[in-house]
mmCIF file of the C-alpha atoms, coordinates in Angstrom:
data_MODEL
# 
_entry.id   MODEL 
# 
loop_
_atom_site.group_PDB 
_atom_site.id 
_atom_site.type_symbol 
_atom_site.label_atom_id 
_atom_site.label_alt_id 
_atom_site.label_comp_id 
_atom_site.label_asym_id 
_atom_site.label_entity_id 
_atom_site.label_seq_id 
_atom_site.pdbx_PDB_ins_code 
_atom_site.Cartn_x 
_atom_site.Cartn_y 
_atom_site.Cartn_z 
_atom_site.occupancy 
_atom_site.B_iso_or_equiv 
_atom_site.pdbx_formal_charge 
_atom_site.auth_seq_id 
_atom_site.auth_comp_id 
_atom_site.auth_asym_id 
_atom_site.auth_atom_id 
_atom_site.pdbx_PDB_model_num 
ATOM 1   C CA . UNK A 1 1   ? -4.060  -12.320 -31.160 1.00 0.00 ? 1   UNK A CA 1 
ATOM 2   C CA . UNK A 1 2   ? -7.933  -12.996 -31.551 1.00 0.00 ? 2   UNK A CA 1 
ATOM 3   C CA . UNK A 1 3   ? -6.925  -15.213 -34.159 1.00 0.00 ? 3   UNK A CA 1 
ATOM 4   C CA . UNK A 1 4   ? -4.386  -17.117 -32.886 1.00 0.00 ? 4   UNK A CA 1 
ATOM 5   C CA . UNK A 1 5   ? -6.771  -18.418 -29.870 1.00 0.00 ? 5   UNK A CA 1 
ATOM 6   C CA . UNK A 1 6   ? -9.489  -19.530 -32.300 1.00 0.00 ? 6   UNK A CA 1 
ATOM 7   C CA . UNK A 1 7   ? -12.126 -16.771 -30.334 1.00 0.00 ? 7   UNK A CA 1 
ATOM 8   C CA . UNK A 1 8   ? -15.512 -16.398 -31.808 1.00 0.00 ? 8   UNK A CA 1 
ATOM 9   C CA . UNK A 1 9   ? -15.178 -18.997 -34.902 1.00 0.00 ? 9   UNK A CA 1 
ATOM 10  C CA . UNK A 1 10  ? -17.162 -21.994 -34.832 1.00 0.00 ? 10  UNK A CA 1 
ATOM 11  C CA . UNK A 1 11  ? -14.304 -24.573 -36.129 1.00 0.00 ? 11  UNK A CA 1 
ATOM 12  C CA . UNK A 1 12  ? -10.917 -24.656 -36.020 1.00 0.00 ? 12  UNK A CA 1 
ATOM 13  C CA . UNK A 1 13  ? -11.007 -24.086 -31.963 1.00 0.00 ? 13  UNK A CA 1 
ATOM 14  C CA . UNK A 1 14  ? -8.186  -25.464 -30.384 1.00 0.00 ? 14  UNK A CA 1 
ATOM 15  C CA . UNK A 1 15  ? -7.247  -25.367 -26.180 1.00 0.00 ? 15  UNK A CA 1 
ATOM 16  C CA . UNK A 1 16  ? -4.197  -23.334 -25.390 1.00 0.00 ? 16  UNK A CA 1 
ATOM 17  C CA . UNK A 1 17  ? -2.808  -23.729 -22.037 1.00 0.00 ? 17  UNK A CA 1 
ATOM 18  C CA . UNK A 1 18  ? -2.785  -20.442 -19.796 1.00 0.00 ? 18  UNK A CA 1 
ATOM 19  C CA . UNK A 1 19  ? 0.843   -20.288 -19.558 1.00 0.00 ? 19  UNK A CA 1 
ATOM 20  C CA . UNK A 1 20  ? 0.934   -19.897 -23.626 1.00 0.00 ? 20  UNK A CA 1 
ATOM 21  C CA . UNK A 1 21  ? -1.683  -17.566 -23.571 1.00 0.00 ? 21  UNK A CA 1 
ATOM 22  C CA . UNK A 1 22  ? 0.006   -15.392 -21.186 1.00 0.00 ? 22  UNK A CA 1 
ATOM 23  C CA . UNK A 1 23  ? 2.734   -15.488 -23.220 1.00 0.00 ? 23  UNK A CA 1 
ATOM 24  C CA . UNK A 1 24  ? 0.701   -14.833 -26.028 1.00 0.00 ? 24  UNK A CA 1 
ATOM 25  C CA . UNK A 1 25  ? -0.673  -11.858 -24.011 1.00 0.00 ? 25  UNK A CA 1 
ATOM 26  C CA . UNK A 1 26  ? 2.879   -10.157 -23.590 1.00 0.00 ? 26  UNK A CA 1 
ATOM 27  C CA . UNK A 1 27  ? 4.401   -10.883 -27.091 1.00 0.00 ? 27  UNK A CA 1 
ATOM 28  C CA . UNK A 1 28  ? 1.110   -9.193  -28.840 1.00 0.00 ? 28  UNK A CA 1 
ATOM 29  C CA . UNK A 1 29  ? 0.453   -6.285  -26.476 1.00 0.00 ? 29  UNK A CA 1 
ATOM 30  C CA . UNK A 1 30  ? 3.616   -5.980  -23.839 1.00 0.00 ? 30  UNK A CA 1 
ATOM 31  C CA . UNK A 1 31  ? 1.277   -6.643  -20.905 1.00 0.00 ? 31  UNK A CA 1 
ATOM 32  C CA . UNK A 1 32  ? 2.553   -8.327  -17.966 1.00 0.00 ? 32  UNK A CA 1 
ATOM 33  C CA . UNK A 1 33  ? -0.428  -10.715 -17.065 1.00 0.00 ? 33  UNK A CA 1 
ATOM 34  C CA . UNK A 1 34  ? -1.110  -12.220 -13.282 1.00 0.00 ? 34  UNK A CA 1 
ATOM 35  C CA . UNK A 1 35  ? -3.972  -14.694 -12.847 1.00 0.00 ? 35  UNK A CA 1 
ATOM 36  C CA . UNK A 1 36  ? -5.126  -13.951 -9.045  1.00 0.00 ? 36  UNK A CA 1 
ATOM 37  C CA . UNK A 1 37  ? -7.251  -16.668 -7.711  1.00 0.00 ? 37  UNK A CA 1 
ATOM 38  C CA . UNK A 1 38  ? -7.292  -16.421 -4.039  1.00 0.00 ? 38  UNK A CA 1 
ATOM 39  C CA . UNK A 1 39  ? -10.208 -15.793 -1.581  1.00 0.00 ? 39  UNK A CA 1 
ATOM 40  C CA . UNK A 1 40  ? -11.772 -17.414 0.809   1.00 0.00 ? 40  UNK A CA 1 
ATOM 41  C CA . UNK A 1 41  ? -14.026 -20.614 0.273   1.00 0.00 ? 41  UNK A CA 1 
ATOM 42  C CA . UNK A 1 42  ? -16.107 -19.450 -2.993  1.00 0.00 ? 42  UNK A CA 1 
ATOM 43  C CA . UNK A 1 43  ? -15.868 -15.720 -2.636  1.00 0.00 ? 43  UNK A CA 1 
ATOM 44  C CA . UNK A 1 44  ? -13.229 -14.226 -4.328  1.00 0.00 ? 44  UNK A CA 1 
ATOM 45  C CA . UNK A 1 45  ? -11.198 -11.041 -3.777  1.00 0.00 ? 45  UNK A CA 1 
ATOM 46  C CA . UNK A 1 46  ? -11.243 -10.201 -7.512  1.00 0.00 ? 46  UNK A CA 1 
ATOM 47  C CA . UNK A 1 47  ? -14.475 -11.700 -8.950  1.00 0.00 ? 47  UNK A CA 1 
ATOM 48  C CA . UNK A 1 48  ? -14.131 -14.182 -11.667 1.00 0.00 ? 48  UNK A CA 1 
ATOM 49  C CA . UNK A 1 49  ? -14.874 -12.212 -15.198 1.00 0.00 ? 49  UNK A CA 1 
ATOM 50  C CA . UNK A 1 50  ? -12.736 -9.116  -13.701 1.00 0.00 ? 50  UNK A CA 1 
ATOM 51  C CA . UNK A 1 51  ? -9.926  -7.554  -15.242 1.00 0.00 ? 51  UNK A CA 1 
ATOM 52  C CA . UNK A 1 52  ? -7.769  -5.058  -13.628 1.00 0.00 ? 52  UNK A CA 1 
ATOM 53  C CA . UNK A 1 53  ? -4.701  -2.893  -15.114 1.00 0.00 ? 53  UNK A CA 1 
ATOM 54  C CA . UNK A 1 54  ? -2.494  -1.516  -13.536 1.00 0.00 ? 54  UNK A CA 1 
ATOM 55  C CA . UNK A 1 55  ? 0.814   0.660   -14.179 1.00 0.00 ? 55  UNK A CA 1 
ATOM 56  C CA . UNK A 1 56  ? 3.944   -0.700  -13.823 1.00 0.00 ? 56  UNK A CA 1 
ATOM 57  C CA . UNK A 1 57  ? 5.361   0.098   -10.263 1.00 0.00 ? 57  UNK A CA 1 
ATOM 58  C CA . UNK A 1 58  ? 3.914   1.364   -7.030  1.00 0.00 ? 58  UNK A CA 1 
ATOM 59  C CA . UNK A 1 59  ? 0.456   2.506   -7.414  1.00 0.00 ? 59  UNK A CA 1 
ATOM 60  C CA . UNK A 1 60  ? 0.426   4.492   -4.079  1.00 0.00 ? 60  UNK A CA 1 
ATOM 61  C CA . UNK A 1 61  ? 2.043   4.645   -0.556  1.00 0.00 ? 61  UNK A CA 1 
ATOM 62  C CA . UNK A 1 62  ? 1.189   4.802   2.927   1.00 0.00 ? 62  UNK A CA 1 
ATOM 63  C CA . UNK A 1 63  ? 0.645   8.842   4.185   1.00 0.00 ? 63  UNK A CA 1 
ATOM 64  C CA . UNK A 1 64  ? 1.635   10.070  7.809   1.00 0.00 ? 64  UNK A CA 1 
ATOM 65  C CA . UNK A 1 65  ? -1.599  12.232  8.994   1.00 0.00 ? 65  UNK A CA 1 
ATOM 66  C CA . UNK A 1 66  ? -2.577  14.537  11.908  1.00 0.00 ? 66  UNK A CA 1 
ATOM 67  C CA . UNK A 1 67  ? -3.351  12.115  15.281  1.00 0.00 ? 67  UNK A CA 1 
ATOM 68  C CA . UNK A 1 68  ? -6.164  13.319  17.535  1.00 0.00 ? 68  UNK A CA 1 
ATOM 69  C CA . UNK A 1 69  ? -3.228  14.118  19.530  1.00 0.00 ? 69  UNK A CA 1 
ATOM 70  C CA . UNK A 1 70  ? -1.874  16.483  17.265  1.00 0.00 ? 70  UNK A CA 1 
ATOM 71  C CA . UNK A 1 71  ? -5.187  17.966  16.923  1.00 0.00 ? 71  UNK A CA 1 
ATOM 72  C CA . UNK A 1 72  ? -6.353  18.449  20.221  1.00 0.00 ? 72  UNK A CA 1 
ATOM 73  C CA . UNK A 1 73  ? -3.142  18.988  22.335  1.00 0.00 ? 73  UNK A CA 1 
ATOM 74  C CA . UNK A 1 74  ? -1.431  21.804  19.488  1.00 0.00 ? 74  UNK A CA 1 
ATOM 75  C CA . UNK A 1 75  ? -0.428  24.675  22.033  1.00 0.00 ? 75  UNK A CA 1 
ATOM 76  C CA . UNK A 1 76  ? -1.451  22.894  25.122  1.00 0.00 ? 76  UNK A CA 1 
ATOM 77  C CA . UNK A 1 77  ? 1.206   24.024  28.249  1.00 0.00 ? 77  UNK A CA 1 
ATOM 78  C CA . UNK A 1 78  ? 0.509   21.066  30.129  1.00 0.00 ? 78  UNK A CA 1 
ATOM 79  C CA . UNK A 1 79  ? 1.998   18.262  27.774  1.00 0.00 ? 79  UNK A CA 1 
ATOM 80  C CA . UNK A 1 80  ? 4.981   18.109  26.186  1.00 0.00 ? 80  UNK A CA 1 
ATOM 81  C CA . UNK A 1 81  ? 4.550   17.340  22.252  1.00 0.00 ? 81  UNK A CA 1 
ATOM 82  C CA . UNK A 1 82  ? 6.418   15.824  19.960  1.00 0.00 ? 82  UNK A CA 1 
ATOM 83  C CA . UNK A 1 83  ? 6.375   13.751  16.553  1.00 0.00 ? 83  UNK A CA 1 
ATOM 84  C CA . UNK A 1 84  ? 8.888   11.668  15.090  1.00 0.00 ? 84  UNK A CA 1 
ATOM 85  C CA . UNK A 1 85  ? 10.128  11.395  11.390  1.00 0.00 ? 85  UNK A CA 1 
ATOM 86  C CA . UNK A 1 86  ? 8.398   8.189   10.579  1.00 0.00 ? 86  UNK A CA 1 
ATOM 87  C CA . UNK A 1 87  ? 5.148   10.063  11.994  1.00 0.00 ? 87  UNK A CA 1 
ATOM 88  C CA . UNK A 1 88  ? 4.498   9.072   15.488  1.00 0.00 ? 88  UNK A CA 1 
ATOM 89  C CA . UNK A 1 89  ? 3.234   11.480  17.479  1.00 0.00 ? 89  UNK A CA 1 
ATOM 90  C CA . UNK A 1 90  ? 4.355   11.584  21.416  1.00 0.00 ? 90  UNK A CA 1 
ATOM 91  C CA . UNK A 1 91  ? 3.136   13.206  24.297  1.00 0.00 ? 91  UNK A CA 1 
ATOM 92  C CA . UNK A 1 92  ? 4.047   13.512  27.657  1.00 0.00 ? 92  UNK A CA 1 
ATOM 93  C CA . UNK A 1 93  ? 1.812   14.686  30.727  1.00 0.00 ? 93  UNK A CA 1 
ATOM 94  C CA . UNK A 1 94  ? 2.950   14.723  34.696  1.00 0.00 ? 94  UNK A CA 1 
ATOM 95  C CA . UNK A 1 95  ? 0.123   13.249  36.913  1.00 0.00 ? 95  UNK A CA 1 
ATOM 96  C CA . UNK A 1 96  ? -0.595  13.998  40.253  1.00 0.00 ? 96  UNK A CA 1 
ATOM 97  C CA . UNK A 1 97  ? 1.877   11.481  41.622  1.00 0.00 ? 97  UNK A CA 1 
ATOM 98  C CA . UNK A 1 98  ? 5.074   13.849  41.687  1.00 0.00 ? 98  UNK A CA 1 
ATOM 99  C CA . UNK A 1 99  ? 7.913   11.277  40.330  1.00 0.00 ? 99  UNK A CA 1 
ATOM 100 C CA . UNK A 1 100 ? 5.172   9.794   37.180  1.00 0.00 ? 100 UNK A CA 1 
ATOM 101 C CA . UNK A 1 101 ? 5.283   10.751  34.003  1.00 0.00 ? 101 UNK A CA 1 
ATOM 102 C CA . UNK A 1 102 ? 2.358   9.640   31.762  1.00 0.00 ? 102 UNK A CA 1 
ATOM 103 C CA . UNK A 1 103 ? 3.668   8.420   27.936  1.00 0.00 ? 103 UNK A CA 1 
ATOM 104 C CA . UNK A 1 104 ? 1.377   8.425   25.076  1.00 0.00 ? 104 UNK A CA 1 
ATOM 105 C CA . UNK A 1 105 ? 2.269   7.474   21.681  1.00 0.00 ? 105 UNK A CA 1 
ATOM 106 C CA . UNK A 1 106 ? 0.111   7.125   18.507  1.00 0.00 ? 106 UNK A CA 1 
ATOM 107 C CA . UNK A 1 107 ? 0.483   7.089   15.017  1.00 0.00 ? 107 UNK A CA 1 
ATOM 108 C CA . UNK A 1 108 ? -2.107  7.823   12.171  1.00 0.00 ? 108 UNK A CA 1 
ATOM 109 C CA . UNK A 1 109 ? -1.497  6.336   8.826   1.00 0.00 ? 109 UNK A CA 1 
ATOM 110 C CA . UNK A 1 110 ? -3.525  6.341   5.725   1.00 0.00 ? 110 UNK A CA 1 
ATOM 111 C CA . UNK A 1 111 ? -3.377  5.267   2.204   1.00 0.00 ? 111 UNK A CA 1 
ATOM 112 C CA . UNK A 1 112 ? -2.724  6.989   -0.671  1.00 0.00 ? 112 UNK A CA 1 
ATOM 113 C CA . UNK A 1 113 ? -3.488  6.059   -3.862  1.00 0.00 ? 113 UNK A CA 1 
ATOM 114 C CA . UNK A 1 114 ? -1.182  8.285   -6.131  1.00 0.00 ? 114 UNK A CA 1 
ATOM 115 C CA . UNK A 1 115 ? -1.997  6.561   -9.710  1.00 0.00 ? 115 UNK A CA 1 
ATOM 116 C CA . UNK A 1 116 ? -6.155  6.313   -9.411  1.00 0.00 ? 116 UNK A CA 1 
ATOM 117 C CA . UNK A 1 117 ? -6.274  7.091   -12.668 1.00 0.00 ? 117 UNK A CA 1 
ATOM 118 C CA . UNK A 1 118 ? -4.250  4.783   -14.564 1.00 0.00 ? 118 UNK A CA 1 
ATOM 119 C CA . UNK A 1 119 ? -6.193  1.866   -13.085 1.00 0.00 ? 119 UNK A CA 1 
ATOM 120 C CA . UNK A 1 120 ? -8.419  0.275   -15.511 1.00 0.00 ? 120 UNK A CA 1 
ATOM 121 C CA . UNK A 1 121 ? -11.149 -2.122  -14.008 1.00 0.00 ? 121 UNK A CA 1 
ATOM 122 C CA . UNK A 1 122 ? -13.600 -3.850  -16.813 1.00 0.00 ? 122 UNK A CA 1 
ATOM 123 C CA . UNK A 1 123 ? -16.021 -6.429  -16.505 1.00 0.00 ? 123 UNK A CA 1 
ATOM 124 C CA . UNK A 1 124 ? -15.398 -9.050  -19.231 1.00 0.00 ? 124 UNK A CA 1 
ATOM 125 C CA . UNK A 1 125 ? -18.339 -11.713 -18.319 1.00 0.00 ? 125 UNK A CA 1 
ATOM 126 C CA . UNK A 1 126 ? -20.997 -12.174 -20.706 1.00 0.00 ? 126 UNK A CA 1 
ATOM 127 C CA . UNK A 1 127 ? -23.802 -8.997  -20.519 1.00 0.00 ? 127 UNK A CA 1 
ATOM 128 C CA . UNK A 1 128 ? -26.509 -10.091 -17.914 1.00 0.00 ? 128 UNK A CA 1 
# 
């Protein structure tokens, strides 16, 4: 591959456009290559001489976790407690008033990143 895009030889250098060199990139090593360029003015999310690999597929997944609620309010008489499948939790408390019912619903979610280490991140920029 090194020497099909000329690198380190002083003649014989020739331009190859990025979509042939991602090409180039999958036929030689089986990697599916994404350029990601976006940010916002000059600052970049990835920054330029990065390159990150990744596994094929997800590379985690959002978690359900414990509210405050759920906490704080485990074995309380005076509410009424409850959590849903997709992990809300809801609560239920009678105020003073005799016909109101207070409602509180909250959800905690966090991620998780399952595949940590199969994630390759490597600075490719020219030592400083």
């Amino acid at each position: 591959m090194i020497n099909s895009l000329a690198i380190d030889k002083s003649s014989n250098n020739i331009a190859i456009a990025q979509p042939a060199v991602k090409q180039l990139i999958t036929d030689t090593l089986g990697i599916d290559t994404l350029i990601y360029n976006k940010g916002v003015g000059s600052d970049r999310f990835i920054p330029d001489d990065t390159v990150i690999l990744l596994p094929a597929g997800p590379v985690g997944r959002l978690a359900w976790t414990d509210t405050n609620e759920d906490l704080g309010l485990q074995g309380e008489s005076s509410v009424q407690l409850s959590r849903t499948t997709d992990g809300m939790t809801l609560y239920t408390a009678r105020q003073f008033d005799p016909v109101g019912t207070f409602v509180h619903i909250s959800q905690k979610v966090l991620p998780a990143f399952d595949k940590v280490r199969n994630v390759v991140i490597m600075s490719v920029g020219p030592k400083a």
